[in-house]
CSV table of C-alpha atoms in Angstrom, one decimal:
chain,number,residue,atom,x,y,z
A,267,UNK,CA,-18.8,11.4,-19.5
A,268,UNK,CA,-17.2,13.1,-16.6
A,269,UNK,CA,-16.9,16.8,-17.1
A,270,UNK,CA,-16.0,18.2,-13.7
A,271,UNK,CA,-12.7,17.4,-12.1
A,272,UNK,CA,-10.7,18.4,-9.0
A,273,UNK,CA,-8.3,21.3,-9.7
A,274,UNK,CA,-4.6,20.5,-10.1
A,275,UNK,CA,-4.0,22.3,-6.9
A,276,UNK,CA,-6.3,19.9,-5.1
A,277,UNK,CA,-4.8,16.9,-6.8
A,278,UNK,CA,-1.4,18.1,-5.7
A,279,UNK,CA,-2.5,18.4,-2.1
A,280,UNK,CA,-4.3,15.1,-2.3
A,281,UNK,CA,-1.1,13.4,-3.3
A,282,UNK,CA,0.9,15.0,-0.4
A,283,UNK,CA,-1.8,14.0,2.1
A,284,UNK,CA,-2.7,17.6,2.9
A,285,UNK,CA,-6.5,17.6,2.4
A,286,UNK,CA,-9.1,16.6,5.0
A,287,UNK,CA,-10.2,12.9,4.9
A,288,UNK,CA,-13.6,13.9,3.5
A,289,UNK,CA,-12.1,15.6,0.4
A,290,UNK,CA,-9.3,13.1,0.1
A,291,UNK,CA,-12.0,10.3,-0.1
A,292,UNK,CA,-14.0,12.2,-2.7
A,293,UNK,CA,-10.9,12.7,-4.9
A,294,UNK,CA,-10.0,9.0,-4.4
A,295,UNK,CA,-13.4,8.0,-5.6
A,296,UNK,CA,-13.3,10.4,-8.5
A,297,UNK,CA,-9.9,9.1,-9.5
A,298,UNK,CA,-11.2,5.5,-9.5
A,299,UNK,CA,-13.8,6.6,-12.0
A,300,UNK,CA,-11.6,9.0,-14.0
A,301,UNK,CA,-8.5,7.6,-15.8
A,302,UNK,CA,-7.4,11.1,-16.6
A,303,UNK,CA,-7.1,12.3,-13.0
A,304,UNK,CA,-5.7,8.9,-12.0
A,305,UNK,CA,-2.9,9.3,-14.5
A,306,UNK,CA,-2.3,12.8,-13.3
A,307,UNK,CA,-2.2,11.6,-9.7
A,308,UNK,CA,0.5,9.1,-10.6
A,309,UNK,CA,2.6,11.8,-12.2
A,310,UNK,CA,2.1,14.1,-9.3
A,311,UNK,CA,3.0,11.4,-6.8
A,312,UNK,CA,6.3,10.7,-8.7
A,313,UNK,CA,7.0,14.4,-8.6
A,314,UNK,CA,6.2,14.7,-4.9
A,315,UNK,CA,8.4,11.7,-4.1
A,316,UNK,CA,11.5,13.6,-5.3
A,317,UNK,CA,11.4,15.2,-1.9
A,318,UNK,CA,12.9,11.9,-0.7
A,319,UNK,CA,15.6,12.0,-3.4
A,320,UNK,CA,17.4,15.1,-2.3
A,321,UNK,CA,20.7,13.9,-1.2
A,322,UNK,CA,22.0,15.7,1.7
A,323,UNK,CA,23.8,14.9,4.9
A,324,UNK,CA,21.7,13.4,7.6
A,325,UNK,CA,20.4,16.0,10.0
A,326,UNK,CA,22.5,14.5,12.7
A,327,UNK,CA,26.0,13.7,11.6
A,328,UNK,CA,27.0,10.1,11.5
A,329,UNK,CA,29.9,8.6,13.3
A,330,UNK,CA,31.8,7.6,10.2
A,331,UNK,CA,32.7,4.0,10.0
A,332,UNK,CA,32.1,3.3,6.4
A,333,UNK,CA,32.6,-0.4,6.2
A,334,UNK,CA,29.9,-1.0,8.7
A,335,UNK,CA,26.7,-2.3,7.1
A,336,UNK,CA,24.6,-1.1,10.1
A,337,UNK,CA,23.4,2.4,10.5
A,338,UNK,CA,25.3,4.5,12.9
A,339,UNK,CA,23.9,8.0,12.7
A,340,UNK,CA,21.6,9.0,15.4
A,341,UNK,CA,18.1,10.3,15.2
A,342,UNK,CA,17.5,12.6,18.1
A,343,UNK,CA,19.5,10.4,20.3
A,344,UNK,CA,17.6,7.3,19.4
A,345,UNK,CA,19.8,4.3,18.6
A,346,UNK,CA,19.3,3.5,14.9
A,347,UNK,CA,20.6,0.0,15.3
A,348,UNK,CA,18.0,-0.6,18.0
A,349,UNK,CA,15.3,0.8,15.8
A,350,UNK,CA,16.3,-1.5,12.9
A,351,UNK,CA,16.6,-4.5,15.2
A,352,UNK,CA,13.3,-3.8,16.7
A,353,UNK,CA,11.5,-3.5,13.4
A,354,UNK,CA,13.1,-6.5,11.9
A,355,UNK,CA,12.6,-8.7,14.9
A,356,UNK,CA,9.1,-9.5,13.7
A,357,UNK,CA,9.4,-11.2,10.4
A,358,UNK,CA,5.7,-11.5,9.7
A,359,UNK,CA,4.3,-9.6,6.8
A,360,UNK,CA,1.3,-7.4,6.5
A,361,UNK,CA,-1.4,-9.6,4.9
A,362,UNK,CA,-2.5,-8.0,1.6
A,363,UNK,CA,-6.1,-7.3,2.3
A,364,UNK,CA,-8.0,-7.2,-1.0
A,365,UNK,CA,-10.7,-4.5,-0.8
A,366,UNK,CA,-13.9,-5.8,0.5
A,367,UNK,CA,-16.8,-5.1,-1.8
A,368,UNK,CA,-19.5,-3.6,0.4
A,369,UNK,CA,-22.9,-2.7,-0.7
A,370,UNK,CA,-25.0,0.2,0.4
A,371,UNK,CA,-28.8,-0.2,0.6
A,372,UNK,CA,-30.9,3.0,0.4
A,373,UNK,CA,-34.6,2.9,0.2
A,374,UNK,CA,-34.7,-0.4,-1.7
A,375,UNK,CA,-31.8,0.6,-4.0
A,376,UNK,CA,-28.5,-1.0,-3.7
A,377,UNK,CA,-25.2,0.7,-4.6
A,378,UNK,CA,-21.6,-0.5,-4.4
A,379,UNK,CA,-20.0,1.4,-1.6
A,380,UNK,CA,-16.8,3.2,-2.9
A,381,UNK,CA,-13.8,1.6,-1.4
A,382,UNK,CA,-12.5,4.9,0.1
A,383,UNK,CA,-15.6,4.9,2.4
A,384,UNK,CA,-15.1,1.3,3.6
A,385,UNK,CA,-13.6,2.2,7.0
A,386,UNK,CA,-15.7,5.3,7.7
A,387,UNK,CA,-18.5,5.0,10.3
A,388,UNK,CA,-21.8,6.0,8.9
A,389,UNK,CA,-25.1,7.2,10.4
A,390,UNK,CA,-28.3,5.8,9.1
A,391,UNK,CA,-30.2,7.4,6.2
A,392,UNK,CA,-32.9,9.8,7.2
A,393,UNK,CA,-34.7,12.6,5.5
A,394,UNK,CA,-37.9,14.0,4.1
A,395,UNK,CA,-39.7,12.8,1.1
A,396,UNK,CA,-37.5,11.8,-1.7
A,397,UNK,CA,-34.3,13.2,-0.2
A,398,UNK,CA,-32.4,11.3,2.5
A,399,UNK,CA,-28.9,11.5,3.8
A,400,UNK,CA,-26.5,9.7,6.1
A,401,UNK,CA,-23.7,11.4,7.9
A,402,UNK,CA,-20.1,10.1,7.6
A,403,UNK,CA,-18.5,10.2,11.1
A,404,UNK,CA,-15.3,11.8,10.1
A,405,UNK,CA,-15.2,14.2,13.0
A,406,UNK,CA,-13.5,17.0,11.0
A,407,UNK,CA,-14.9,19.9,12.9
A,408,UNK,CA,-16.7,22.4,10.6
A,409,UNK,CA,-16.4,20.1,7.7
A,410,UNK,CA,-19.5,17.9,7.3
A,411,UNK,CA,-19.7,14.9,5.0
A,412,UNK,CA,-22.8,13.1,3.9
A,413,UNK,CA,-24.1,10.6,1.5
A,414,UNK,CA,-27.1,12.1,-0.2
A,415,UNK,CA,-29.7,10.0,-1.9
A,416,UNK,CA,-32.4,11.4,-4.2
A,417,UNK,CA,-35.2,9.2,-5.4
A,418,UNK,CA,-36.5,9.6,-8.9
A,419,UNK,CA,-38.1,13.0,-9.1
A,420,UNK,CA,-36.3,14.2,-6.0
A,421,UNK,CA,-35.6,17.9,-5.7
A,422,UNK,CA,-33.4,19.8,-3.2
A,423,UNK,CA,-34.9,23.1,-2.3
A,424,UNK,CA,-33.2,26.2,-3.8
A,425,UNK,CA,-30.2,26.9,-1.7
A,426,UNK,CA,-27.0,28.8,-1.7
A,427,UNK,CA,-23.9,27.8,0.1
A,428,UNK,CA,-22.6,29.9,2.8
A,429,UNK,CA,-19.4,27.9,2.6
A,430,UNK,CA,-18.3,25.6,-0.1
A,431,UNK,CA,-20.2,22.6,-1.2
A,432,UNK,CA,-18.5,19.7,-2.9
A,433,UNK,CA,-20.8,17.2,-4.6
A,434,UNK,CA,-19.4,14.0,-6.0
A,435,UNK,CA,-22.0,12.1,-8.1
A,436,UNK,CA,-21.6,8.4,-7.3
A,437,UNK,CA,-24.4,6.9,-9.2
A,438,UNK,CA,-27.4,8.1,-11.3
A,439,UNK,CA,-27.8,11.6,-12.6
A,440,UNK,CA,-29.0,14.9,-11.5
A,441,UNK,CA,-29.1,18.4,-13.0
A,442,UNK,CA,-29.3,22.0,-11.9
A,443,UNK,CA,-29.4,25.4,-13.5
A,444,UNK,CA,-25.9,24.8,-14.7
A,445,UNK,CA,-26.4,21.6,-16.5
A,446,UNK,CA,-26.6,17.9,-16.2
A,447,UNK,CA,-24.1,15.7,-14.3
A,448,UNK,CA,-23.0,12.2,-14.7
A,449,UNK,CA,-21.4,9.7,-12.3
A,450,UNK,CA,-17.9,10.7,-11.3
A,451,UNK,CA,-18.5,14.5,-11.7
A,452,UNK,CA,-16.7,16.4,-9.0
A,453,UNK,CA,-18.7,19.6,-8.5
A,454,UNK,CA,-17.4,22.4,-6.4
A,455,UNK,CA,-19.7,25.3,-5.6
A,456,UNK,CA,-19.2,28.3,-3.5
A,457,UNK,CA,-21.6,30.9,-2.0
A,458,UNK,CA,-22.1,32.7,-5.3
A,459,UNK,CA,-23.9,29.8,-6.8
A,460,UNK,CA,-27.5,29.3,-6.2
A,461,UNK,CA,-28.9,26.0,-7.4
A,462,UNK,CA,-31.7,23.6,-7.3
A,463,UNK,CA,-30.6,20.0,-8.0
A,464,UNK,CA,-33.2,17.8,-9.5
A,465,UNK,CA,-32.9,14.1,-10.2
A,466,UNK,CA,-35.2,12.7,-12.8
A,467,UNK,CA,-34.1,9.1,-12.3
A,468,UNK,CA,-32.6,9.2,-8.8
A,469,UNK,CA,-29.0,9.4,-7.7
A,470,UNK,CA,-26.5,8.9,-4.9
A,471,UNK,CA,-23.9,11.6,-4.1
A,472,UNK,CA,-21.2,12.3,-1.6
A,473,UNK,CA,-21.3,15.8,-0.3
A,474,UNK,CA,-18.8,17.8,1.7
A,475,UNK,CA,-19.7,21.2,3.1
A,476,UNK,CA,-18.0,23.5,5.5
A,477,UNK,CA,-19.8,26.1,7.6
A,478,UNK,CA,-19.9,29.8,6.9
A,479,UNK,CA,-18.7,30.4,10.3
A,480,UNK,CA,-15.3,29.3,9.5
A,481,UNK,CA,-15.4,30.1,5.9
A,482,UNK,CA,-14.7,33.8,6.3
A,483,UNK,CA,-11.1,32.7,6.6
A,484,UNK,CA,-11.0,31.7,3.1
A,485,UNK,CA,-10.5,28.5,1.1
A,486,UNK,CA,-7.0,28.1,2.2
A,487,UNK,CA,-8.4,27.1,5.6
A,488,UNK,CA,-10.3,24.3,3.9
A,489,UNK,CA,-7.3,23.3,2.0
A,490,UNK,CA,-5.0,23.3,4.9
A,491,UNK,CA,-6.9,22.1,7.9
A,492,UNK,CA,-3.8,20.3,9.1
A,493,UNK,CA,-1.9,23.3,10.3
A,494,UNK,CA,-4.2,24.1,13.1
A,495,UNK,CA,-3.9,20.6,14.6
A,496,UNK,CA,-0.2,20.8,14.9
A,497,UNK,CA,1.0,24.2,15.8
B,93,UNK,CA,-7.4,-22.1,-7.1
B,94,UNK,CA,-5.9,-25.5,-7.5
B,95,UNK,CA,-2.2,-25.6,-7.5
B,96,UNK,CA,-0.2,-28.4,-8.9
B,97,UNK,CA,3.2,-28.8,-7.6
B,98,UNK,CA,6.0,-30.0,-9.8
B,99,UNK,CA,8.9,-31.9,-8.3
B,100,UNK,CA,12.0,-32.1,-10.3
B,101,UNK,CA,13.5,-35.5,-10.7
B,102,UNK,CA,16.0,-35.2,-8.0
B,103,UNK,CA,18.2,-38.0,-9.5
B,104,UNK,CA,19.1,-36.1,-12.6
B,105,UNK,CA,21.6,-33.6,-11.1
B,106,UNK,CA,19.2,-30.8,-11.8
B,107,UNK,CA,20.7,-29.0,-8.8
B,108,UNK,CA,22.5,-26.6,-11.0
B,109,UNK,CA,19.4,-24.9,-12.2
B,110,UNK,CA,19.1,-22.9,-9.1
B,111,UNK,CA,16.3,-20.5,-9.8
B,112,UNK,CA,15.2,-21.0,-6.3
B,113,UNK,CA,12.9,-23.3,-4.6
B,114,UNK,CA,9.9,-21.3,-5.6
B,115,UNK,CA,10.2,-22.1,-9.3
B,116,UNK,CA,10.5,-25.8,-8.6
B,117,UNK,CA,7.3,-25.9,-6.6
B,118,UNK,CA,5.7,-23.3,-8.9
B,119,UNK,CA,2.4,-23.4,-10.5
B,120,UNK,CA,2.5,-25.8,-13.3
B,121,UNK,CA,0.7,-24.0,-16.0
B,122,UNK,CA,3.4,-22.1,-17.9
B,123,UNK,CA,0.8,-19.7,-19.4
B,124,UNK,CA,0.2,-18.3,-16.0
B,125,UNK,CA,3.7,-17.0,-15.8
B,126,UNK,CA,3.7,-13.5,-17.4
B,127,UNK,CA,6.9,-12.1,-19.0
B,128,UNK,CA,7.1,-9.5,-16.2
B,129,UNK,CA,7.0,-12.3,-13.7
B,130,UNK,CA,9.9,-14.0,-15.4
B,131,UNK,CA,11.9,-10.9,-15.2
B,132,UNK,CA,10.9,-10.3,-11.7
B,133,UNK,CA,11.9,-13.8,-10.6
B,134,UNK,CA,15.1,-13.5,-12.5
B,135,UNK,CA,16.1,-10.3,-10.7
B,136,UNK,CA,14.9,-11.9,-7.6
B,137,UNK,CA,17.3,-14.8,-7.9
B,138,UNK,CA,20.1,-12.4,-8.8
B,139,UNK,CA,19.6,-10.8,-5.5
B,140,UNK,CA,19.1,-14.1,-3.8
B,141,UNK,CA,19.7,-15.0,-0.2
B,142,UNK,CA,23.3,-15.8,-0.5
B,143,UNK,CA,25.4,-13.6,1.7
B,144,UNK,CA,27.8,-12.7,-1.0
B,145,UNK,CA,25.1,-10.9,-2.8
B,146,UNK,CA,24.4,-8.6,0.1
B,147,UNK,CA,28.1,-8.1,0.5
B,148,UNK,CA,28.4,-6.8,-3.1
B,149,UNK,CA,25.9,-4.1,-2.1
B,150,UNK,CA,28.4,-2.8,0.4
B,151,UNK,CA,31.0,-1.9,-2.2
B,152,UNK,CA,29.1,1.1,-3.5
B,153,UNK,CA,30.6,4.3,-2.0
B,154,UNK,CA,28.3,6.8,-3.7
B,155,UNK,CA,24.5,7.1,-3.4
B,156,UNK,CA,22.5,4.1,-4.3
B,157,UNK,CA,20.7,4.4,-7.6
B,158,UNK,CA,17.0,3.6,-8.1
B,159,UNK,CA,17.9,0.0,-9.3
B,160,UNK,CA,19.8,-0.5,-6.1
B,161,UNK,CA,17.0,0.8,-3.9
B,162,UNK,CA,14.5,-1.4,-5.7
B,163,UNK,CA,16.8,-4.4,-5.3
B,164,UNK,CA,17.0,-3.8,-1.6
B,165,UNK,CA,13.3,-3.5,-1.3
B,166,UNK,CA,12.8,-6.8,-3.2
B,167,UNK,CA,15.4,-8.5,-1.0
B,168,UNK,CA,13.4,-7.4,2.0
B,169,UNK,CA,10.2,-8.7,0.4
B,170,UNK,CA,11.5,-12.0,-0.7
B,171,UNK,CA,14.3,-12.9,1.8
B,172,UNK,CA,13.3,-10.8,4.8
B,173,UNK,CA,16.9,-9.5,4.3
B,174,UNK,CA,17.8,-7.5,7.3
B,175,UNK,CA,21.0,-6.1,5.8
B,176,UNK,CA,19.1,-4.7,2.9
B,177,UNK,CA,16.6,-3.2,5.3
B,178,UNK,CA,19.3,-1.6,7.2
B,179,UNK,CA,20.5,-0.1,4.0
B,180,UNK,CA,17.1,1.3,3.1
B,181,UNK,CA,16.7,2.6,6.7
B,182,UNK,CA,20.0,4.5,6.7
B,183,UNK,CA,19.2,5.9,3.2
B,184,UNK,CA,15.6,6.9,3.8
B,185,UNK,CA,15.2,7.6,7.5
B,186,UNK,CA,17.1,10.9,7.5
B,187,UNK,CA,15.2,12.1,4.5
B,188,UNK,CA,11.8,11.1,5.9
B,189,UNK,CA,12.7,12.9,9.1
B,190,UNK,CA,13.8,16.0,7.3
B,191,UNK,CA,10.7,16.2,5.1
B,192,UNK,CA,8.4,15.5,8.1
B,193,UNK,CA,10.2,18.0,10.3
B,194,UNK,CA,9.9,20.7,7.7
B,195,UNK,CA,6.3,20.0,7.1
B,196,UNK,CA,5.0,19.6,10.7
B,197,UNK,CA,7.7,21.3,12.7
B,198,UNK,CA,7.3,18.7,15.4
B,199,UNK,CA,10.2,16.6,16.6
B,200,UNK,CA,8.3,13.8,18.2
B,201,UNK,CA,6.0,13.5,15.3
B,202,UNK,CA,8.7,13.4,12.7
B,203,UNK,CA,10.5,10.6,14.6
B,204,UNK,CA,7.2,8.7,14.9
B,205,UNK,CA,6.7,9.1,11.2
B,206,UNK,CA,10.2,7.7,10.5
B,207,UNK,CA,9.5,4.7,12.8
B,208,UNK,CA,6.0,4.0,11.4
B,209,UNK,CA,7.1,4.4,7.8
B,210,UNK,CA,10.1,2.2,8.1
B,211,UNK,CA,8.1,-0.5,10.0
B,212,UNK,CA,5.5,-0.5,7.2
B,213,UNK,CA,8.3,-0.7,4.6
B,214,UNK,CA,9.5,-3.8,6.4
B,215,UNK,CA,6.1,-5.3,6.7
B,216,UNK,CA,4.6,-4.4,3.3
B,217,UNK,CA,7.6,-4.8,1.0
B,218,UNK,CA,5.9,-7.7,-0.7
B,219,UNK,CA,3.3,-5.2,-2.0
B,220,UNK,CA,6.0,-3.3,-3.9
B,221,UNK,CA,6.1,-3.9,-7.6
B,222,UNK,CA,9.2,-2.6,-9.3
B,223,UNK,CA,7.6,-2.4,-12.7
B,224,UNK,CA,4.9,-0.1,-11.3
B,225,UNK,CA,7.3,2.6,-10.1
B,226,UNK,CA,10.4,3.6,-8.3
B,227,UNK,CA,11.1,2.4,-4.7
B,228,UNK,CA,11.4,6.0,-3.7
B,229,UNK,CA,7.9,6.8,-4.9
B,230,UNK,CA,6.5,3.7,-3.1
B,231,UNK,CA,8.2,4.7,0.1
B,232,UNK,CA,7.0,8.2,-0.3
B,233,UNK,CA,3.4,7.0,-0.4
B,234,UNK,CA,4.0,4.9,2.7
B,235,UNK,CA,5.3,8.0,4.5
B,236,UNK,CA,2.3,10.1,3.2
B,237,UNK,CA,-0.2,7.5,4.4
B,238,UNK,CA,1.5,7.2,7.8
B,239,UNK,CA,1.5,11.0,8.2
B,240,UNK,CA,-2.1,11.2,7.2
B,241,UNK,CA,-3.3,8.7,9.7
B,242,UNK,CA,-1.2,10.0,12.5
B,243,UNK,CA,-2.4,13.5,12.0
B,244,UNK,CA,-5.9,12.5,11.8
B,245,UNK,CA,-5.5,10.6,15.1
B,246,UNK,CA,-4.0,13.7,16.7
B,247,UNK,CA,-6.6,16.0,15.4
B,248,UNK,CA,-9.9,14.0,15.5
B,249,UNK,CA,-9.0,11.3,18.0
B,250,UNK,CA,-10.0,9.0,15.2
B,251,UNK,CA,-8.2,5.7,15.1
B,252,UNK,CA,-9.4,4.2,11.9
B,253,UNK,CA,-6.8,3.8,9.2
B,254,UNK,CA,-8.3,5.6,6.3
B,255,UNK,CA,-5.2,5.9,4.1
B,256,UNK,CA,-5.3,2.3,3.0
B,257,UNK,CA,-8.7,2.9,1.5
B,258,UNK,CA,-8.0,6.3,0.1
B,259,UNK,CA,-4.7,5.3,-1.5
B,260,UNK,CA,-5.2,1.6,-2.0
B,261,UNK,CA,-2.0,-0.4,-2.4
B,262,UNK,CA,-3.5,-3.9,-2.5
B,263,UNK,CA,-5.6,-2.8,-5.5
B,264,UNK,CA,-2.4,-3.1,-7.6
B,265,UNK,CA,-2.0,-6.6,-6.3
B,266,UNK,CA,-5.5,-7.4,-7.6
B,267,UNK,CA,-4.4,-6.5,-11.1
B,268,UNK,CA,-1.6,-9.0,-10.8
B,269,UNK,CA,-3.0,-12.0,-9.1
B,270,UNK,CA,-0.1,-14.2,-10.1
B,271,UNK,CA,2.7,-12.0,-8.9
B,272,UNK,CA,0.8,-11.2,-5.8
B,273,UNK,CA,0.4,-14.9,-5.0
B,274,UNK,CA,4.0,-15.5,-5.8
B,275,UNK,CA,5.2,-13.0,-3.2
B,276,UNK,CA,3.0,-14.7,-0.7
B,277,UNK,CA,4.2,-18.1,-1.8
B,278,UNK,CA,7.8,-17.2,-1.2
B,279,UNK,CA,7.0,-16.2,2.3
B,280,UNK,CA,4.8,-19.3,2.9
B,281,UNK,CA,7.5,-21.5,1.5
B,282,UNK,CA,10.2,-20.0,3.7
B,283,UNK,CA,8.0,-20.6,6.7
B,284,UNK,CA,7.4,-24.2,5.7
B,285,UNK,CA,11.1,-24.8,5.0
B,286,UNK,CA,11.8,-23.6,8.6
B,287,UNK,CA,9.5,-26.3,9.9
B,288,UNK,CA,11.3,-29.2,8.2
B,289,UNK,CA,13.6,-31.5,10.3
B,290,UNK,CA,17.1,-30.2,10.4
B,291,UNK,CA,18.7,-32.8,8.2
B,292,UNK,CA,16.2,-32.2,5.4
B,293,UNK,CA,16.3,-28.4,5.8
B,294,UNK,CA,20.1,-28.6,5.5
B,295,UNK,CA,19.9,-30.5,2.2
B,296,UNK,CA,17.2,-28.4,0.8
B,297,UNK,CA,19.0,-25.1,1.6
B,298,UNK,CA,22.3,-26.3,0.2
B,299,UNK,CA,20.8,-27.4,-3.1
B,300,UNK,CA,18.3,-24.7,-3.7
B,301,UNK,CA,19.7,-21.7,-1.9
B,302,UNK,CA,23.4,-22.2,-2.1
B,303,UNK,CA,23.5,-23.8,-5.5
B,304,UNK,CA,25.5,-26.9,-4.5
B,305,UNK,CA,25.1,-30.0,-6.6
B,306,UNK,CA,23.9,-33.1,-4.8
B,307,UNK,CA,27.3,-34.6,-5.4
B,308,UNK,CA,29.1,-31.6,-3.9
B,309,UNK,CA,26.8,-31.7,-0.9
B,310,UNK,CA,27.3,-35.4,-0.3
B,311,UNK,CA,31.0,-34.8,-0.2
B,312,UNK,CA,30.7,-31.8,2.0
B,313,UNK,CA,28.5,-33.5,4.5
B,314,UNK,CA,30.4,-36.7,4.2
B,315,UNK,CA,27.3,-38.8,3.6
B,316,UNK,CA,26.3,-41.1,0.7
B,317,UNK,CA,24.8,-39.5,-2.4
B,318,UNK,CA,21.8,-41.7,-1.9
B,319,UNK,CA,21.1,-40.2,1.5
B,320,UNK,CA,21.2,-36.7,0.0
B,321,UNK,CA,18.7,-37.7,-2.6
B,322,UNK,CA,16.3,-39.4,-0.2
B,323,UNK,CA,16.4,-36.4,2.2
B,324,UNK,CA,15.7,-34.1,-0.6
B,325,UNK,CA,12.9,-36.2,-1.8
B,326,UNK,CA,11.4,-36.4,1.7
B,327,UNK,CA,11.7,-32.6,2.1
B,328,UNK,CA,10.1,-31.8,-1.2
B,329,UNK,CA,7.2,-34.3,-0.6
B,330,UNK,CA,6.6,-32.7,2.8
B,331,UNK,CA,6.6,-29.3,1.4
B,332,UNK,CA,4.3,-30.3,-1.3
B,333,UNK,CA,1.8,-31.7,1.2
B,334,UNK,CA,2.0,-28.6,3.3
B,335,UNK,CA,1.6,-26.3,0.4
B,336,UNK,CA,-1.5,-28.1,-0.6
B,337,UNK,CA,-2.8,-27.7,3.0
B,338,UNK,CA,-2.2,-24.0,3.1
B,339,UNK,CA,-3.8,-23.6,-0.3
B,340,UNK,CA,-7.0,-25.2,0.9
B,341,UNK,CA,-7.0,-22.9,3.9
B,342,UNK,CA,-6.6,-19.8,1.8
B,343,UNK,CA,-9.4,-20.9,-0.5
B,344,UNK,CA,-11.7,-21.2,2.5
B,345,UNK,CA,-10.9,-17.7,3.6
B,346,UNK,CA,-11.5,-16.3,0.2
B,347,UNK,CA,-15.0,-17.5,-0.1
B,348,UNK,CA,-15.8,-16.2,3.4
B,349,UNK,CA,-14.7,-12.8,2.3
B,350,UNK,CA,-17.1,-12.4,-0.5
B,351,UNK,CA,-20.0,-11.6,1.8
B,352,UNK,CA,-21.9,-8.4,1.4
B,353,UNK,CA,-23.4,-6.2,4.0
B,354,UNK,CA,-24.8,-2.7,4.3
């Protein structure tokens, strides 16, 4: 039974594409396991899409010739007819690629790889004792994303998080001072938490952390990493 | 998947039942046609290729409603209808541009988003399912995905397309194997029809797309009715063979895809 879910604020930003790839992937995987969040995402998507319903004049006025079927407003001086002709000149369709079912092998255990991670490059698993992890090469600056594997009886040393730590439990179970978690749980911790995860029977998690360095600027920085790339 | 292809008796004047070529060459098993599919193919044939249909679209002076938008999208999917696409483009492009411009405050980027989004609408229209949501919502998700990947490319110099896996679209297709196949079938069929000899193509199109009876067609082309019938039979036989071939090919691909790796 999933008890921990992304906040509505995060779901909203997920829907509008405003979260980093790491967190977006985590939410996508959670939603695949959680019908409640899946349904909410669908609702939020419909709501977000109303941004495209607002009927107002095109930014650049059209040369009115109402009976023409073709477009004749201009888009920053680009010829709309040309754009349309260009796009439609190739009548081939995008082949519908069904999701490949990939499997992840860690220390003799095999797990289905969540679809959201299919296209992401991954380092190899390495670690000490019963804990091993593999880095996902998302290249998101101070945000680091890993797959974390704990063998049965594995224990992560007591730690606090200087930044935030998101843990999405993919398979198996683990527990900490705050309770027991089951697959699909979306656990967000900040620096105030101190915990010592322990897995009696082993588990696989997706973890996303951001560094303290950056973190002083607050969670909004994590939520809105896109702004800095653009402006 | 073994597909049986049914050929109507071309001598019975069945030409009036013009639900389109697809249904003639359709999967035989009637159980496999879901009620939704029937509705879908019905609305499909309502919006069918004939130019008069596209023309009726022009009469609207006000904003298109959601039904209209969905109909255009379906026409793009099933007939590669360029007129319908132009309608969608003129309706959505300024909106996509405005939303992107507000969000990113970057002129080049917003134009690129318009271009990429509309290209994907053209190329992926067959993945739109009207019963699953409004056309506007679907196009919004295309825009969102395009923006997400473009931004990631700018920011991280990462070229992989992640959005398709984060917000999977084909997953919906998996739920509805039949409809999914049918959309592809339409496209396949149109391609195959294109390859037929001109005389056969002409007869096939007239009977199945333009709703002429064989008698009318014979008169119009000024050829004997028997010639119409034999051309039609040849064309359908050829289509049937080719459909069988493409089906074998796609089966091969499917089994190759099932492999696992780590």
